[in-house]
Structures are given as C-alpha cells and as structure tokens.
Amino acid sequence: MSIYNAAALKAELRQRGFRMTAQRETILRVFQTIPQGKHLNAEELYNILQHQGEKISVSTVYRTLNLMAKMGILRELEFAEGHKHYELNKPSELHHHLICVECRQTVEFKSDWIAKIAKNQAKSNEFELLDCQLTLHCVCLEAFEEGWPYCLPEDWVCPKSQRHRSSCEPH
Amino acid sequence: MSIYNAAALKAELRQRGFRMTAQRETILRVFQTIPQGKHLNAEELYNILQHQGEKISVSTVYRTLNLMAKMGILRELEFAEGHKHYELNKPSELHHHLICVECRQTVEFKSDWIAKIAKNQAKSNEFELLDCQLTLHCVCLEAFEEGWPYCLPEDWVCPKSQRHRSSCEPH
DNA sequence: ATAGTTGCAAATAATTTGCATGTTA
DNA sequence: TAACATGCAAATTATTTGCAACTAT
C-alpha cells in the first residue's frame, strides 16, 4: 500500500495506466528527504524544487500532489489555513496534529485509540477508510493568558515557538 | 462559553469591544435554523441569505464567519475540499465527521474518547484546547468495489447517498 | 460624536485548466 | 506512435482588503 521508492512508485503508476516521469520521482524524493514531522504545501514544495535547481512548473506540482494523494502515497492535511499540506502517508506511523491557531506551530502525537475508533466507525457505516486525522485547534497557554484572541499585542512572539502571530484583526 | 441567542451574542460582542448588528444577528439565526448535522460554507450561507431576502454582502459574510469562529461561536471544519465549512459550536454535543471523498456525503458520529484524548494531549503540551476534530476520509464501499479511484465510471451515482462524483481525473 | 461596521469593487491567494509541445512505454 | 505528461498563461475559485458611507452606543 505504501510506496516509498521510485521503483514501487513506477509500478503503482503503471498499474493504473500512468507513467513514471522525472518530475514525479523528484517530488517523491523531496517528501522522502524532509524531516519527520514536516509537511509541505504546494508553494513550499515548489520553492524547494526551485532551490534545488529543478525546473518543475507550478501546474505539475499541483497535479502531482493531487495524484499522489489520490493514490494514497501522500496524506492531505487541512489546518484551516486556506491551503492544504502534504506529507508521506505511512499508515504504520499514523499520527495526528495539534496546531496553534495563533503562531501556527504544530505538534505531532500518536494515539492507538484513534485508528481503532476510526476503523470501527467506517466499518459500521460501510465505508472504506482511507485516512483519519484528529486535529486539535489550540492556542499556546502563554498567548491565552496574554489575552488571546483580542488583546494579544500585534507584535506578540510566542515564547514556545519563537513565531509571531499568523493573523489578527485589530481590536 | 456557547452563545446561541441574540442577547448573549450582543453581550459577548460588547465585552470584546464589538457591536451587535442586524447582519450578525441574521447570520447567527441561520445557523440556529439549519438542521442538526448540516454545515455551511461561505457561499452556501450567502445563497441562503439571498433567498431569505436579506441583503448582506459577501464581505460581511466572510467577516462574520471569521469573527464568530474566533469567538468560539462557530466551529470551522475542513474537509479537504478547498473551502471551509461552519456549524454552531456546541461543546456539549461535540461530534466528528466521516466524509466520502468520492460523493462528499458526510456522516456525523460521537465518541467520548476523542475529547479525552484531545484534552490530555493539549494539557501535556501546555496548550489551551479550542476545538478537536476527528475526520475520517473514506469512500463508500460500493464505489470502492466499483474500482475507485480510477476505474469508477464518470457518471457514477452513489447508491448510498444518491450523489454523483465530486471530482475525477479521466484515466 | 466616535469608533466600529458595512458594501462595493478591486486585490490577493490558491488552485485548476486548455492547449501546444515534449516524453514514456 | 499513441497515450500520457508537462509548461505556460489564462481562467477559476475562495477569500481578503481599502475606502467611503453608514450605524450602534
């Protein structure tokens, strides 16, 4: 089910009537290379490719992300940011995300219960389970105590993540 | 915490330095009126308002959704569709969603474990938990057996939901 | 009266698509 | 060589924003 090397990708593609291309291999390699816990959106992936001197168009980036997500190679993550994030889908290492809505840092965590709950639920509704994601929307305690969501200063920097605010309508 | 009537909304708004307006009250009422299990995206909400003869601009719809989500009145849902959905946030009736990536039907379900897992996780990472969502990405068994994702006919109609395909790249 | 809010239209962001050209099996 | 994939630019979709006019407190 999970495909992590070029040969297996090629086989999977061919089986479905698709073809192996340099671009697809390159994009797969990027995901294999980034550190565990890191997920990319289309723009970030495109920038990495540019940096590496690869000339792959934005369209191809999007098309490849969609294809690989549909094939089950990538996991499509939604963090309510207005764009999707992707990471390698490794069912054996299923994990979930806690995300700070203020500074956008994410924390990965595991829980064996989630997969069990998900499997049961899908089964009892007669669905095939493809992926399950428990997403926690949180704020750092530090920001919360500082008056989040409305009284946090514009130039707030999260002491936990060192990141500044992602968005805020002035009060 | 949860605000379900105009008076309480007004109080919450004032406390934060915001004001009660006819538009905000109307939008709250729409969410109170739609059936349980229904969630709306910005466009759907806008259409409902139009239908009801309310003249509320698209900007106001978006601004109100953002504001109410940040206030905790609405829950922001991401179903990997490229746009957000919203529903009233009722912590006492916390539920989660199973969604068919093929026909887009959603099934609500509850699980007391999820909230417990989420609370523990947030606490141990020193975050304030705002919302937690377990989302199952599934396909109807019927579609899966019919050859999803690549061999499903273009004109496939899900026998379970009566819906047709949401998207599909031809093979 | 003052600060917050709305509507409109223009701007931005994210993603998709048509089509000519290039590539794979 | 036939079917598939890519790149480019234009199109679409979703959402945000500037600003003048309006409204709640």
mmCIF file of C-alpha atoms (C1' of nucleotides) in Angstrom:
data_model
loop_
_atom_site.group_PDB
_atom_site.id
_atom_site.type_symbol
_atom_site.label_atom_id
_atom_site.label_comp_id
_atom_site.label_asym_id
_atom_site.label_seq_id
_atom_site.Cartn_x
_atom_site.Cartn_y
_atom_site.Cartn_z
ATOM 1 C CA MET A 1 0.000 0.000 0.000
ATOM 2 C CA SER A 2 2.663 2.498 0.964
ATOM 3 C CA ILE A 3 5.155 3.409 -1.692
ATOM 4 C CA TYR A 4 8.421 4.949 -0.735
ATOM 5 C CA ASN A 5 10.810 4.317 -3.562
ATOM 6 C CA ALA A 6 10.921 5.166 -7.223
ATOM 7 C CA ALA A 7 10.575 1.601 -8.464
ATOM 8 C CA ALA A 8 7.475 0.948 -6.426
ATOM 9 C CA LEU A 9 6.024 4.288 -7.476
ATOM 10 C CA LYS A 10 6.583 3.385 -11.098
ATOM 11 C CA ALA A 11 4.897 0.026 -10.650
ATOM 12 C CA GLU A 12 1.913 1.605 -8.933
ATOM 13 C CA LEU A 13 1.618 4.221 -11.642
ATOM 14 C CA ARG A 14 1.819 1.722 -14.474
ATOM 15 C CA GLN A 15 -0.745 -0.469 -12.899
ATOM 16 C CA ARG A 16 -3.149 2.428 -13.101
ATOM 17 C CA GLY A 17 -2.194 3.406 -16.616
ATOM 18 C CA PHE A 18 0.000 6.332 -15.564
ATOM 19 C CA ARG A 19 3.657 6.847 -16.348
ATOM 20 C CA MET A 20 6.785 7.453 -14.397
ATOM 21 C CA THR A 21 8.364 10.816 -15.013
ATOM 22 C CA ALA A 22 11.401 12.624 -13.727
ATOM 23 C CA GLN A 23 9.131 15.190 -12.095
ATOM 24 C CA ARG A 24 7.144 12.626 -10.159
ATOM 25 C CA GLU A 25 10.285 10.924 -8.964
ATOM 26 C CA THR A 26 11.806 14.210 -7.895
ATOM 27 C CA ILE A 27 8.739 15.249 -5.934
ATOM 28 C CA LEU A 28 8.570 11.882 -4.205
ATOM 29 C CA ARG A 29 12.224 12.272 -3.234
ATOM 30 C CA VAL A 30 11.592 15.670 -1.683
ATOM 31 C CA PHE A 31 8.996 14.168 0.609
ATOM 32 C CA GLN A 32 11.339 11.326 1.471
ATOM 33 C CA THR A 33 14.051 13.814 2.299
ATOM 34 C CA ILE A 34 12.307 16.324 4.518
ATOM 35 C CA PRO A 35 12.497 15.657 8.236
ATOM 36 C CA GLN A 36 9.833 13.633 10.000
ATOM 37 C CA GLY A 37 7.024 15.864 11.205
ATOM 38 C CA LYS A 38 7.466 18.367 8.404
ATOM 39 C CA HIS A 39 4.636 18.893 5.957
ATOM 40 C CA LEU A 40 4.632 20.986 2.824
ATOM 41 C CA ASN A 41 2.051 22.977 0.967
ATOM 42 C CA ALA A 42 2.204 23.395 -2.799
ATOM 43 C CA GLU A 43 4.070 26.663 -2.610
ATOM 44 C CA GLU A 44 6.683 25.387 -0.203
ATOM 45 C CA LEU A 45 7.272 22.326 -2.334
ATOM 46 C CA TYR A 46 7.627 24.489 -5.412
ATOM 47 C CA ASN A 47 10.175 26.682 -3.643
ATOM 48 C CA ILE A 48 12.220 23.717 -2.522
ATOM 49 C CA LEU A 49 12.280 22.413 -6.083
ATOM 50 C CA GLN A 50 13.398 25.798 -7.369
ATOM 51 C CA HIS A 51 16.138 25.900 -4.781
ATOM 52 C CA GLN A 52 17.340 22.509 -5.844
ATOM 53 C CA GLY A 53 17.545 23.734 -9.402
ATOM 54 C CA GLU A 54 14.696 21.510 -10.566
ATOM 55 C CA LYS A 55 12.559 23.097 -13.206
ATOM 56 C CA ILE A 56 9.105 21.810 -12.446
ATOM 57 C CA SER A 57 6.126 24.016 -13.113
ATOM 58 C CA VAL A 58 3.518 25.009 -10.585
ATOM 59 C CA SER A 59 0.869 23.083 -12.515
ATOM 60 C CA THR A 60 2.886 19.925 -12.301
ATOM 61 C CA VAL A 61 3.376 20.442 -8.599
ATOM 62 C CA TYR A 62 -0.368 20.653 -8.085
ATOM 63 C CA ARG A 63 -1.119 17.803 -10.443
ATOM 64 C CA THR A 64 1.416 15.580 -8.766
ATOM 65 C CA LEU A 65 0.209 16.379 -5.275
ATOM 66 C CA ASN A 66 -3.344 15.556 -6.287
ATOM 67 C CA LEU A 67 -2.341 12.360 -7.999
ATOM 68 C CA MET A 68 -0.186 11.106 -5.165
ATOM 69 C CA ALA A 69 -2.794 11.985 -2.603
ATOM 70 C CA LYS A 70 -5.406 10.065 -4.547
ATOM 71 C CA MET A 71 -3.020 7.122 -4.886
ATOM 72 C CA GLY A 72 -2.555 7.109 -1.142
ATOM 73 C CA ILE A 73 1.128 7.998 -1.275
ATOM 74 C CA LEU A 74 0.583 11.383 0.303
ATOM 75 C CA ARG A 75 -1.634 12.391 3.143
ATOM 76 C CA GLU A 76 -3.573 15.589 2.641
ATOM 77 C CA LEU A 77 -3.710 17.730 5.762
ATOM 78 C CA GLU A 78 -6.032 20.633 6.425
ATOM 79 C CA PHE A 79 -5.109 23.030 9.150
ATOM 80 C CA ALA A 80 -7.815 25.601 8.436
ATOM 81 C CA GLU A 81 -5.264 27.893 6.880
ATOM 82 C CA GLY A 82 -6.786 28.123 3.450
ATOM 83 C CA HIS A 83 -4.363 25.730 1.806
ATOM 84 C CA LYS A 84 -3.517 22.070 2.062
ATOM 85 C CA HIS A 85 -0.403 20.489 3.459
ATOM 86 C CA TYR A 86 1.053 17.172 2.408
ATOM 87 C CA GLU A 87 3.258 14.554 3.984
ATOM 88 C CA LEU A 88 4.167 10.964 3.157
ATOM 89 C CA ASN A 89 1.411 8.612 4.129
ATOM 90 C CA LYS A 90 2.848 5.916 6.340
ATOM 91 C CA PRO A 91 -0.041 4.006 7.888
ATOM 92 C CA SER A 92 2.346 2.223 10.211
ATOM 93 C CA GLU A 93 3.352 5.568 11.641
ATOM 94 C CA LEU A 94 -0.071 7.135 11.815
ATOM 95 C CA HIS A 95 -0.020 10.310 13.808
ATOM 96 C CA HIS A 96 -2.139 13.366 14.418
ATOM 97 C CA HIS A 97 -1.620 17.071 14.850
ATOM 98 C CA LEU A 98 -2.088 19.708 17.444
ATOM 99 C CA ILE A 99 -1.907 23.151 15.901
ATOM 100 C CA CYS A 100 -1.707 26.573 17.468
ATOM 101 C CA VAL A 101 -4.123 28.889 15.698
ATOM 102 C CA GLU A 102 -2.083 31.845 16.841
ATOM 103 C CA CYS A 103 1.509 31.026 15.906
ATOM 104 C CA ARG A 104 0.836 28.032 13.644
ATOM 105 C CA GLN A 105 3.299 25.694 15.280
ATOM 106 C CA THR A 106 2.288 22.058 15.055
ATOM 107 C CA VAL A 107 2.924 19.191 17.398
ATOM 108 C CA GLU A 108 2.661 15.611 16.243
ATOM 109 C CA PHE A 109 1.251 12.974 18.509
ATOM 110 C CA LYS A 110 0.182 9.373 18.330
ATOM 111 C CA SER A 111 -2.712 7.523 19.790
ATOM 112 C CA ASP A 112 -3.571 3.937 19.046
ATOM 113 C CA TRP A 113 -7.135 4.586 20.020
ATOM 114 C CA ILE A 114 -7.811 6.912 17.157
ATOM 115 C CA ALA A 115 -7.190 4.356 14.465
ATOM 116 C CA LYS A 116 -9.377 1.859 16.280
ATOM 117 C CA ILE A 117 -12.223 4.315 16.661
ATOM 118 C CA ALA A 118 -11.887 5.298 13.021
ATOM 119 C CA LYS A 119 -11.871 1.723 11.761
ATOM 120 C CA ASN A 120 -14.946 0.800 13.738
ATOM 121 C CA GLN A 121 -16.795 3.859 12.640
ATOM 122 C CA ALA A 122 -16.016 3.384 8.968
ATOM 123 C CA LYS A 123 -16.936 -0.264 9.153
ATOM 124 C CA SER A 124 -20.238 0.282 10.856
ATOM 125 C CA ASN A 125 -21.178 2.850 8.231
ATOM 126 C CA GLU A 126 -19.979 0.629 5.390
ATOM 127 C CA PHE A 127 -17.181 2.841 4.192
ATOM 128 C CA GLU A 128 -13.624 2.040 3.222
ATOM 129 C CA LEU A 129 -11.321 4.031 5.498
ATOM 130 C CA LEU A 130 -8.574 5.874 3.627
ATOM 131 C CA ASP A 131 -7.160 8.166 6.274
ATOM 132 C CA CYS A 132 -8.110 9.537 9.642
ATOM 133 C CA GLN A 133 -6.882 12.710 11.255
ATOM 134 C CA LEU A 134 -7.502 14.039 14.696
ATOM 135 C CA THR A 135 -6.711 17.726 14.624
ATOM 136 C CA LEU A 136 -6.570 19.814 17.762
ATOM 137 C CA HIS A 137 -7.048 23.536 17.382
ATOM 138 C CA CYS A 138 -5.280 25.169 20.285
ATOM 139 C CA VAL A 139 -3.529 28.288 21.471
ATOM 140 C CA CYS A 140 -0.338 28.287 23.463
ATOM 141 C CA LEU A 141 -1.127 28.820 27.110
ATOM 142 C CA GLU A 142 1.196 31.811 27.057
ATOM 143 C CA ALA A 143 -0.850 33.538 24.365
ATOM 144 C CA PHE A 144 -4.099 32.611 26.033
ATOM 145 C CA GLU A 145 -3.006 34.183 29.278
ATOM 146 C CA GLU A 146 -1.786 37.248 27.449
ATOM 147 C CA GLY A 147 -5.343 37.960 26.289
ATOM 148 C CA TRP A 148 -5.872 35.901 23.170
ATOM 149 C CA PRO A 149 -7.764 36.324 20.915
ATOM 150 C CA TYR A 150 -8.370 40.055 21.113
ATOM 151 C CA CYS A 151 -5.952 41.644 23.493
ATOM 152 C CA LEU A 152 -2.788 39.996 22.314
ATOM 153 C CA PRO A 153 -0.322 42.645 21.097
ATOM 154 C CA GLU A 154 0.268 42.910 17.372
ATOM 155 C CA ASP A 155 3.936 42.152 17.773
ATOM 156 C CA TRP A 156 3.451 39.158 20.024
ATOM 157 C CA VAL A 157 6.104 36.488 19.609
ATOM 158 C CA CYS A 158 5.295 33.077 21.011
ATOM 159 C CA PRO A 159 7.836 32.141 23.682
ATOM 160 C CA LYS A 160 7.262 28.480 22.916
ATOM 161 C CA SER A 161 7.780 28.511 19.177
ATOM 162 C CA GLN A 162 9.509 31.858 18.644
ATOM 163 C CA ARG A 163 6.939 32.516 15.941
ATOM 164 C CA HIS A 164 4.947 35.678 15.572
ATOM 165 C CA ARG A 165 1.224 35.989 15.063
ATOM 166 C CA SER A 166 -0.303 34.461 11.999
ATOM 167 C CA SER A 167 -3.244 36.792 11.655
ATOM 168 C CA CYS A 168 -5.256 39.162 13.716
ATOM 169 C CA GLU A 169 -7.929 41.690 13.188
ATOM 170 C CA PRO A 170 -7.105 44.790 15.190
ATOM 171 C CA HIS A 171 -9.425 45.481 18.029
ATOM 172 C CA MET B 1 -18.922 29.751 26.518
ATOM 173 C CA SER B 2 -21.513 28.789 23.940
ATOM 174 C CA ILE B 3 -23.723 31.535 22.646
ATOM 175 C CA TYR B 4 -26.953 30.691 20.968
ATOM 176 C CA ASN B 5 -29.188 33.696 21.235
ATOM 177 C CA ALA B 6 -29.012 37.282 20.112
ATOM 178 C CA ALA B 7 -28.808 38.756 23.595
ATOM 179 C CA ALA B 8 -25.883 36.599 24.588
ATOM 180 C CA LEU B 9 -24.170 37.309 21.295
ATOM 181 C CA LYS B 10 -24.555 41.003 21.881
ATOM 182 C CA ALA B 11 -23.105 40.725 25.368
ATOM 183 C CA GLU B 12 -20.141 38.721 24.128
ATOM 184 C CA LEU B 13 -19.524 41.204 21.350
ATOM 185 C CA ARG B 14 -19.704 44.206 23.626
ATOM 186 C CA GLN B 15 -17.372 42.666 26.099
ATOM 187 C CA ARG B 16 -14.788 42.494 23.356
ATOM 188 C CA GLY B 17 -15.481 45.991 22.068
ATOM 189 C CA PHE B 18 -17.522 44.824 19.089
ATOM 190 C CA ARG B 19 -21.069 45.774 18.235
ATOM 191 C CA MET B 20 -24.288 43.987 17.607
ATOM 192 C CA THR B 21 -25.623 44.445 14.105
ATOM 193 C CA ALA B 22 -28.622 43.200 12.183
ATOM 194 C CA GLN B 23 -26.302 41.243 9.899
ATOM 195 C CA ARG B 24 -24.607 39.390 12.724
ATOM 196 C CA GLU B 25 -27.919 38.527 14.304
ATOM 197 C CA THR B 26 -29.289 37.289 10.992
ATOM 198 C CA ILE B 27 -26.307 35.079 10.323
ATOM 199 C CA LEU B 28 -26.453 33.599 13.800
ATOM 200 C CA ARG B 29 -30.126 32.825 13.237
ATOM 201 C CA VAL B 30 -29.385 30.986 10.009
ATOM 202 C CA PHE B 31 -27.041 28.665 11.853
ATOM 203 C CA GLN B 32 -29.601 28.172 14.571
ATOM 204 C CA THR B 33 -32.217 27.324 11.995
ATOM 205 C CA ILE B 34 -30.470 24.801 9.768
ATOM 206 C CA PRO B 35 -30.931 21.154 10.700
ATOM 207 C CA GLN B 36 -28.510 19.398 13.012
ATOM 208 C CA GLY B 37 -25.657 17.850 11.072
ATOM 209 C CA LYS B 38 -25.752 20.490 8.354
ATOM 210 C CA HIS B 39 -22.743 22.722 7.850
ATOM 211 C CA LEU B 40 -22.402 25.655 5.529
ATOM 212 C CA ASN B 41 -19.606 27.202 3.580
ATOM 213 C CA ALA B 42 -19.494 30.934 2.889
ATOM 214 C CA GLU B 43 -21.161 30.614 -0.485
ATOM 215 C CA GLU B 44 -23.993 28.452 0.786
ATOM 216 C CA LEU B 45 -24.627 30.852 3.628
ATOM 217 C CA TYR B 46 -24.648 33.767 1.230
ATOM 218 C CA ASN B 47 -27.174 31.996 -1.006
ATOM 219 C CA ILE B 48 -29.453 31.225 1.903
ATOM 220 C CA LEU B 49 -29.367 34.861 2.934
ATOM 221 C CA GLN B 50 -30.183 35.951 -0.613
ATOM 222 C CA HIS B 51 -33.081 33.543 -0.697
ATOM 223 C CA GLN B 52 -34.418 34.936 2.527
ATOM 224 C CA GLY B 53 -34.318 38.376 1.029
ATOM 225 C CA GLU B 54 -31.559 39.552 3.350
ATOM 226 C CA LYS B 55 -29.144 41.925 1.710
ATOM 227 C CA ILE B 56 -25.850 41.070 3.302
ATOM 228 C CA SER B 57 -22.704 41.386 1.259
ATOM 229 C CA VAL B 58 -20.214 38.638 0.635
ATOM 230 C CA SER B 59 -17.566 40.546 2.586
ATOM 231 C CA THR B 60 -19.792 40.700 5.598
ATOM 232 C CA VAL B 61 -20.480 37.009 5.327
ATOM 233 C CA TYR B 62 -16.766 36.238 5.392
ATOM 234 C CA ARG B 63 -16.036 38.769 8.093
ATOM 235 C CA THR B 64 -18.820 37.437 10.270
ATOM 236 C CA LEU B 65 -17.768 33.817 9.806
ATOM 237 C CA ASN B 66 -14.224 34.682 10.793
ATOM 238 C CA LEU B 67 -15.311 36.697 13.772
ATOM 239 C CA MET B 68 -17.717 34.105 15.083
ATOM 240 C CA ALA B 69 -15.225 31.331 14.578
ATOM 241 C CA LYS B 70 -12.625 33.257 16.521
ATOM 242 C CA MET B 71 -15.154 33.966 19.249
ATOM 243 C CA GLY B 72 -15.848 30.267 19.501
ATOM 244 C CA ILE B 73 -19.460 30.545 18.367
ATOM 245 C CA LEU B 74 -18.817 28.684 15.154
ATOM 246 C CA ARG B 75 -16.719 25.637 14.518
ATOM 247 C CA GLU B 76 -14.559 25.774 11.421
ATOM 248 C CA LEU B 77 -14.496 22.488 9.544
ATOM 249 C CA GLU B 78 -12.050 21.450 6.854
ATOM 250 C CA PHE B 79 -12.998 18.610 4.605
ATOM 251 C CA ALA B 80 -10.091 18.929 2.178
ATOM 252 C CA GLU B 81 -12.375 20.497 -0.374
ATOM 253 C CA GLY B 82 -10.633 23.806 -0.724
ATOM 254 C CA HIS B 83 -13.091 25.769 1.338
ATOM 255 C CA LYS B 84 -14.173 25.856 4.931
ATOM 256 C CA HIS B 85 -17.470 24.771 6.405
ATOM 257 C CA TYR B 86 -19.064 26.163 9.515
ATOM 258 C CA GLU B 87 -21.519 24.922 12.107
ATOM 259 C CA LEU B 88 -22.593 26.086 15.535
ATOM 260 C CA ASN B 89 -20.056 25.141 18.145
ATOM 261 C CA LYS B 90 -21.797 23.217 20.890
ATOM 262 C CA PRO B 91 -19.126 21.646 23.087
ATOM 263 C CA SER B 92 -21.764 19.632 24.872
ATOM 264 C CA GLU B 93 -22.654 17.998 21.593
ATOM 265 C CA LEU B 94 -19.156 17.510 20.276
ATOM 266 C CA HIS B 95 -19.142 15.271 17.251
ATOM 267 C CA HIS B 96 -16.886 14.314 14.402
ATOM 268 C CA HIS B 97 -17.201 13.628 10.709
ATOM 269 C CA LEU B 98 -16.764 10.800 8.295
ATOM 270 C CA ILE B 99 -16.623 12.080 4.741
ATOM 271 C CA CYS B 100 -16.726 10.256 1.443
ATOM 272 C CA VAL B 101 -14.060 11.684 -0.838
ATOM 273 C CA GLU B 102 -15.993 10.445 -3.824
ATOM 274 C CA CYS B 103 -19.554 11.657 -3.313
ATOM 275 C CA ARG B 104 -18.900 14.098 -0.450
ATOM 276 C CA GLN B 105 -21.617 12.792 1.832
ATOM 277 C CA THR B 106 -20.812 13.257 5.487
ATOM 278 C CA VAL B 107 -21.767 11.194 8.487
ATOM 279 C CA GLU B 108 -21.655 12.607 11.968
ATOM 280 C CA PHE B 109 -20.556 10.469 14.853
ATOM 281 C CA LYS B 110 -19.695 10.866 18.503
ATOM 282 C CA SER B 111 -17.023 9.385 20.664
ATOM 283 C CA ASP B 112 -16.337 10.353 24.219
ATOM 284 C CA TRP B 113 -12.791 9.124 23.887
ATOM 285 C CA ILE B 114 -11.797 11.741 21.386
ATOM 286 C CA ALA B 115 -12.406 14.666 23.699
ATOM 287 C CA LYS B 116 -10.493 12.932 26.449
ATOM 288 C CA ILE B 117 -7.540 12.176 24.234
ATOM 289 C CA ALA B 118 -7.568 15.745 22.961
ATOM 290 C CA LYS B 119 -7.725 17.282 26.410
ATOM 291 C CA ASN B 120 -4.853 15.204 27.685
ATOM 292 C CA GLN B 121 -2.737 15.918 24.677
ATOM 293 C CA ALA B 122 -3.310 19.664 24.819
ATOM 294 C CA LYS B 123 -2.625 19.725 28.525
ATOM 295 C CA SER B 124 0.589 17.779 28.335
ATOM 296 C CA ASN B 125 1.855 20.131 25.641
ATOM 297 C CA GLU B 126 0.714 23.201 27.556
ATOM 298 C CA PHE B 127 -1.872 24.405 25.092
ATOM 299 C CA GLU B 128 -5.396 25.666 25.586
ATOM 300 C CA LEU B 129 -7.716 23.371 23.633
ATOM 301 C CA LEU B 130 -10.225 25.241 21.471
ATOM 302 C CA ASP B 131 -11.669 22.511 19.306
ATOM 303 C CA CYS B 132 -10.865 18.982 18.240
ATOM 304 C CA GLN B 133 -11.997 17.225 15.119
ATOM 305 C CA LEU B 134 -11.524 13.655 14.094
ATOM 306 C CA THR B 135 -12.088 13.485 10.375
ATOM 307 C CA LEU B 136 -12.302 10.202 8.505
ATOM 308 C CA HIS B 137 -11.577 10.262 4.810
ATOM 309 C CA CYS B 138 -13.438 7.349 3.290
ATOM 310 C CA VAL B 139 -15.069 6.040 0.164
ATOM 311 C CA CYS B 140 -18.369 4.241 0.112
ATOM 312 C CA LEU B 141 -17.781 0.522 -0.091
ATOM 313 C CA GLU B 142 -19.915 0.470 -3.225
ATOM 314 C CA ALA B 143 -17.616 2.901 -5.019
ATOM 315 C CA PHE B 144 -14.530 1.126 -3.748
ATOM 316 C CA GLU B 145 -15.721 -2.174 -5.129
ATOM 317 C CA GLU B 146 -16.622 -0.498 -8.394
ATOM 318 C CA GLY B 147 -12.986 0.395 -8.957
ATOM 319 C CA TRP B 148 -12.366 3.600 -7.131
ATOM 320 C CA PRO B 149 -10.296 5.704 -7.603
ATOM 321 C CA TYR B 150 -9.508 5.211 -11.283
ATOM 322 C CA CYS B 151 -11.966 2.822 -12.800
ATOM 323 C CA LEU B 152 -15.138 4.325 -11.443
ATOM 324 C CA PRO B 153 -17.373 5.448 -14.322
ATOM 325 C CA GLU B 154 -17.702 9.176 -14.917
ATOM 326 C CA ASP B 155 -21.433 9.068 -14.372
ATOM 327 C CA TRP B 156 -21.276 7.027 -11.173
ATOM 328 C CA VAL B 157 -24.042 7.799 -8.740
ATOM 329 C CA CYS B 158 -23.535 6.640 -5.193
ATOM 330 C CA PRO B 159 -26.300 4.222 -4.228
ATOM 331 C CA LYS B 160 -25.893 5.201 -0.622
ATOM 332 C CA SER B 161 -26.159 8.962 -0.940
ATOM 333 C CA GLN B 162 -27.656 9.344 -4.432
ATOM 334 C CA ARG B 163 -24.891 11.823 -5.120
ATOM 335 C CA HIS B 164 -22.685 11.832 -8.156
ATOM 336 C CA ARG B 165 -18.919 12.091 -8.247
ATOM 337 C CA SER B 166 -17.332 15.188 -6.840
ATOM 338 C CA SER B 167 -14.239 15.167 -8.995
ATOM 339 C CA CYS B 168 -12.254 12.811 -11.091
ATOM 340 C CA GLU B 169 -9.402 12.988 -13.494
ATOM 341 C CA PRO B 170 -10.157 10.808 -16.501
ATOM 342 C CA HIS B 171 -7.985 7.794 -16.761
ATOM 343 C "C1'" DA C 1 -19.521 62.204 18.230
ATOM 344 C "C1'" DT C 2 -16.693 58.292 17.868
ATOM 345 C "C1'" DA C 3 -15.373 54.044 16.850
ATOM 346 C "C1'" DG C 4 -16.891 50.045 14.809
ATOM 347 C "C1'" DT C 5 -19.343 48.029 10.571
ATOM 348 C "C1'" DT C 6 -20.960 47.505 6.022
ATOM 349 C "C1'" DG C 7 -20.994 47.264 0.919
ATOM 350 C "C1'" DC C 8 -18.747 47.589 -3.147
ATOM 351 C "C1'" DA C 9 -15.248 46.775 -6.177
ATOM 352 C "C1'" DA C 10 -10.656 45.783 -6.697
ATOM 353 C "C1'" DA C 11 -6.899 42.903 -4.978
ATOM 354 C "C1'" DT C 12 -4.898 38.541 -3.426
ATOM 355 C "C1'" DA C 13 -4.279 33.762 -2.788
ATOM 356 C "C1'" DA C 14 -4.771 29.063 -4.030
ATOM 357 C "C1'" DT C 15 -5.667 26.031 -7.452
ATOM 358 C "C1'" DT C 16 -7.228 24.361 -11.989
ATOM 359 C "C1'" DT C 17 -7.445 24.122 -16.938
ATOM 360 C "C1'" DG C 18 -6.767 24.493 -22.271
ATOM 361 C "C1'" DC C 19 -3.674 23.645 -25.428
ATOM 362 C "C1'" DA C 20 0.619 23.172 -27.950
ATOM 363 C "C1'" DT C 21 4.764 20.748 -27.185
ATOM 364 C "C1'" DG C 22 7.553 17.137 -25.232
ATOM 365 C "C1'" DT C 23 8.110 12.326 -23.305
ATOM 366 C "C1'" DT C 24 7.317 7.460 -21.986
ATOM 367 C "C1'" DA C 25 6.369 2.716 -22.750
ATOM 368 C "C1'" DT D 1 3.460 6.253 -32.347
ATOM 369 C "C1'" DA D 2 -0.087 6.617 -29.301
ATOM 370 C "C1'" DA D 3 -1.269 7.881 -24.974
ATOM 371 C "C1'" DC D 4 0.134 10.386 -21.324
ATOM 372 C "C1'" DA D 5 2.551 14.417 -19.008
ATOM 373 C "C1'" DT D 6 4.468 18.956 -18.884
ATOM 374 C "C1'" DG D 7 4.795 24.018 -19.106
ATOM 375 C "C1'" DC D 8 2.855 28.199 -19.815
ATOM 376 C "C1'" DA D 9 -0.531 31.506 -19.439
ATOM 377 C "C1'" DA D 10 -5.152 32.383 -18.752
ATOM 378 C "C1'" DA D 11 -9.147 31.155 -16.052
ATOM 379 C "C1'" DT D 12 -11.491 29.914 -11.803
ATOM 380 C "C1'" DT D 13 -12.494 29.712 -7.059
ATOM 381 C "C1'" DA D 14 -12.140 31.263 -2.401
ATOM 382 C "C1'" DT D 15 -11.206 34.879 0.418
ATOM 383 C "C1'" DT D 16 -9.439 39.427 1.877
ATOM 384 C "C1'" DT D 17 -8.933 44.368 1.818
ATOM 385 C "C1'" DG D 18 -9.201 49.675 1.013
ATOM 386 C "C1'" DC D 19 -12.195 53.062 1.453
ATOM 387 C "C1'" DA D 20 -16.271 55.949 1.579
ATOM 388 C "C1'" DA D 21 -20.737 55.771 3.538
ATOM 389 C "C1'" DC D 22 -23.413 54.184 7.407
ATOM 390 C "C1'" DT D 23 -24.766 52.906 12.262
ATOM 391 C "C1'" DA D 24 -24.531 51.431 17.155
ATOM 392 C "C1'" DT D 25 -23.525 53.064 21.514
#
